XYZ file of C-alpha atoms in Angstrom:
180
model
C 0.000 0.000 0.000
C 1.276 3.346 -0.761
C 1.061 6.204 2.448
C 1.242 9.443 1.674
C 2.147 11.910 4.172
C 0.963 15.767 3.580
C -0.051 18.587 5.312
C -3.671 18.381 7.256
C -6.465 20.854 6.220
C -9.843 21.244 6.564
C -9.893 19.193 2.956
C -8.186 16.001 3.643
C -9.668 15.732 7.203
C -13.308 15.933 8.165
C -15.724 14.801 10.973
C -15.170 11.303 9.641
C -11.431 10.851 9.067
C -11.265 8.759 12.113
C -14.208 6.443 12.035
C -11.647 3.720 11.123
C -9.080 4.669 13.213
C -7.364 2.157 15.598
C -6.117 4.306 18.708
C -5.302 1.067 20.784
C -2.425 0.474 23.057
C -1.654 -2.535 25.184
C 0.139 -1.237 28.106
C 2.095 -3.539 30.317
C 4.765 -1.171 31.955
C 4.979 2.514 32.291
C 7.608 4.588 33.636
C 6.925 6.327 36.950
C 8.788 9.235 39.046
C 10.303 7.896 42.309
C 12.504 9.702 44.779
C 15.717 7.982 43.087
C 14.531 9.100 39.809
C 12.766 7.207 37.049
C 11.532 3.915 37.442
C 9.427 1.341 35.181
C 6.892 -0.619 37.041
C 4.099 -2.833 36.033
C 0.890 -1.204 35.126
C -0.919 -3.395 33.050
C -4.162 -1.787 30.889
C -5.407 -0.906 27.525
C -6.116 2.284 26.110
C -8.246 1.912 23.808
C -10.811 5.351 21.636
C -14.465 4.121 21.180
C -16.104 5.145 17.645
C -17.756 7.855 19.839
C -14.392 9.317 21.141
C -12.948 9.264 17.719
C -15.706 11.418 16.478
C -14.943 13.575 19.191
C -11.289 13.907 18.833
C -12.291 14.486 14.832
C -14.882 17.321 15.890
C -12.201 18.839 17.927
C -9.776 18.472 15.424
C -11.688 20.286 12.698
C -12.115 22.971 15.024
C -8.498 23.570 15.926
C -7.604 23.292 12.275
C -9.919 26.257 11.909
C -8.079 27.880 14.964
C -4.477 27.802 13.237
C -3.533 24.498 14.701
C -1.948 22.109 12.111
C 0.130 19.107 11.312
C 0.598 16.244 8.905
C -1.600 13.459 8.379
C -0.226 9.612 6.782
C -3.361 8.620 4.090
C -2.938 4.994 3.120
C -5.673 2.907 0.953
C -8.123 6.426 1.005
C -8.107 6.676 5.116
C -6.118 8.231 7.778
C -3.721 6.051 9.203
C -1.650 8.368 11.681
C -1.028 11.688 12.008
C 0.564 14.866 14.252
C -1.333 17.854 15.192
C 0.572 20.854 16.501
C -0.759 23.831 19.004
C -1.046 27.340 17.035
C 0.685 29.389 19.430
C 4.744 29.328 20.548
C 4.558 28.300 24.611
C 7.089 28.290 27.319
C 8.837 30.961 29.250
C 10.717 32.576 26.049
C 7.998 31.853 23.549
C 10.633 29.020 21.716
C 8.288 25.732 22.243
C 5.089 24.630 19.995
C 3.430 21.615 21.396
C 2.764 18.756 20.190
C -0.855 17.983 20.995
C -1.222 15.046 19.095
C 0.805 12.153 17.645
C -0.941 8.385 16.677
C -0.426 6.066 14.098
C -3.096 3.393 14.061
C -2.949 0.528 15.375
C -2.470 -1.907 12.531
C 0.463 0.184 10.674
C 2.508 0.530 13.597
C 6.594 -0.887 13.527
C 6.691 0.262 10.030
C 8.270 3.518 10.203
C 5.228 5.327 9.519
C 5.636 7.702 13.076
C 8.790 8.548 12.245
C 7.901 9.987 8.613
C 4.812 11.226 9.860
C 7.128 13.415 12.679
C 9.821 13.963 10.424
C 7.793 15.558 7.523
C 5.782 17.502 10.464
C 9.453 19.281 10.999
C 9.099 22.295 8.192
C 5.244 23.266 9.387
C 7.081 23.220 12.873
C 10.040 25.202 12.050
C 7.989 28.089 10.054
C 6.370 28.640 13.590
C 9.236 30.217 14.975
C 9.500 27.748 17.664
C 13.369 26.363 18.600
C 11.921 23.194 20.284
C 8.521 21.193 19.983
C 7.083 20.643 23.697
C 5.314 16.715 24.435
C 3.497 15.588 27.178
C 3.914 12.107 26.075
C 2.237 9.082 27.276
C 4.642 6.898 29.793
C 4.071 3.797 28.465
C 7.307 1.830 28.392
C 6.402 1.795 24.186
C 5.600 5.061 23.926
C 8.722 6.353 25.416
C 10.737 4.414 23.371
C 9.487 5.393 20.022
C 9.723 9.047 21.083
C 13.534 8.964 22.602
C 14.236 7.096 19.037
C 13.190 10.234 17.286
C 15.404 12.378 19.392
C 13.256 13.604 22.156
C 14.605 13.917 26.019
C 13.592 15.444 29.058
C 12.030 18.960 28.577
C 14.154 21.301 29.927
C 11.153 23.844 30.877
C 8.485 21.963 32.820
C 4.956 23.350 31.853
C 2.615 22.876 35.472
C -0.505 23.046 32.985
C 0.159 20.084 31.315
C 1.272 18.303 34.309
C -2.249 18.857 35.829
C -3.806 17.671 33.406
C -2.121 14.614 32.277
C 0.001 13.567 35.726
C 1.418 10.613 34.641
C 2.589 11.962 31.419
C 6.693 12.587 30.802
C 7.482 15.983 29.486
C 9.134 15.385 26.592
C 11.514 17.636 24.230
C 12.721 18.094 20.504
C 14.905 20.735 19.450
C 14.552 22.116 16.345
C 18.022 24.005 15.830
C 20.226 20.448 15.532
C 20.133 18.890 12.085
């Protein structure tokens, strides 16, 4: 099957780009803050979107992409297969960061390199921002972590309380945009 990867607009994604959408996960381990530093423990569940909560993420989606949010979507066989989706505005102390809000490939298409392209050709849109780094409050599934420390992210060095609040369990996450 051929993927192409392009820019998302209001065009190639609508209220029903992710009605076939897998957003599954089978979590085992996750990493966890202890007083010694990082640890992995066991944590086993799955995180898995209904058909209701994709059309809700879509909704929300469209909106944003209305709103000046944007990012790149992978198309493969005529449906969305994975995609990034950036915040609008630059964030962080000196105005350097745009966050990464969102970042899936589905289920069936992932181990194939697909994230990677997706993130890589995500880069330029990120770049014409402004922004010197991109900002992720990134799941801490033992999987997760790994595929975004493979792409060159590490430990935020600004820690943003907002997102912490809201997603506590979450690893704040870094990539700068001035190497390479």
């Amino acid at each position: 099957m051929d993927i192409i990867i392009e820019k998302l607009t209001t065009k190639n994604f609508t209220a029903h780009s992710l009605d076939d959408f897998r957003r599954r996960q089978q979590v085992t381990e996750v990493w966890r803050r202890t007083e010694n530093g990082m640890k992995l423990v066991r944590q086993p569940f799955i995180d898995d979107w209904d058909p209701e909560l994709c059309r809700n993420v879509a909704a929300r989606m469209l909106g944003n992409l209305e709103r000046g949010y944007f990012g790149t979507g992978a198309f493969g066989g005529g449906k969305l297969i994975g995609w990034t989706f950036y915040g609008s505005e630059l964030i962080g102390e000196r105005q350097n960061y745009v966050e990464l809000h969102m970042f899936h490939v589905s289920e069936p298409y992932r181990g194939m390199g697909i994230g990677r392209r997706l993130f890589e050709a995500s880069l330029p849109l990120v770049r014409e921002t402004g922004a010197q780094r991109i900002f992720i409050s990134a799941h801490s599934a033992k999987e997760s972590q790994a595929a975004y420390r493979a792409l060159g992210c590490v430990p935020a060095r600004e820690f943003f309380r907002e997102a912490a609040e809201s997603e506590p369990f979450d690893i704040q996450l870094e990539f700068d945009l001035t190497k390479g």
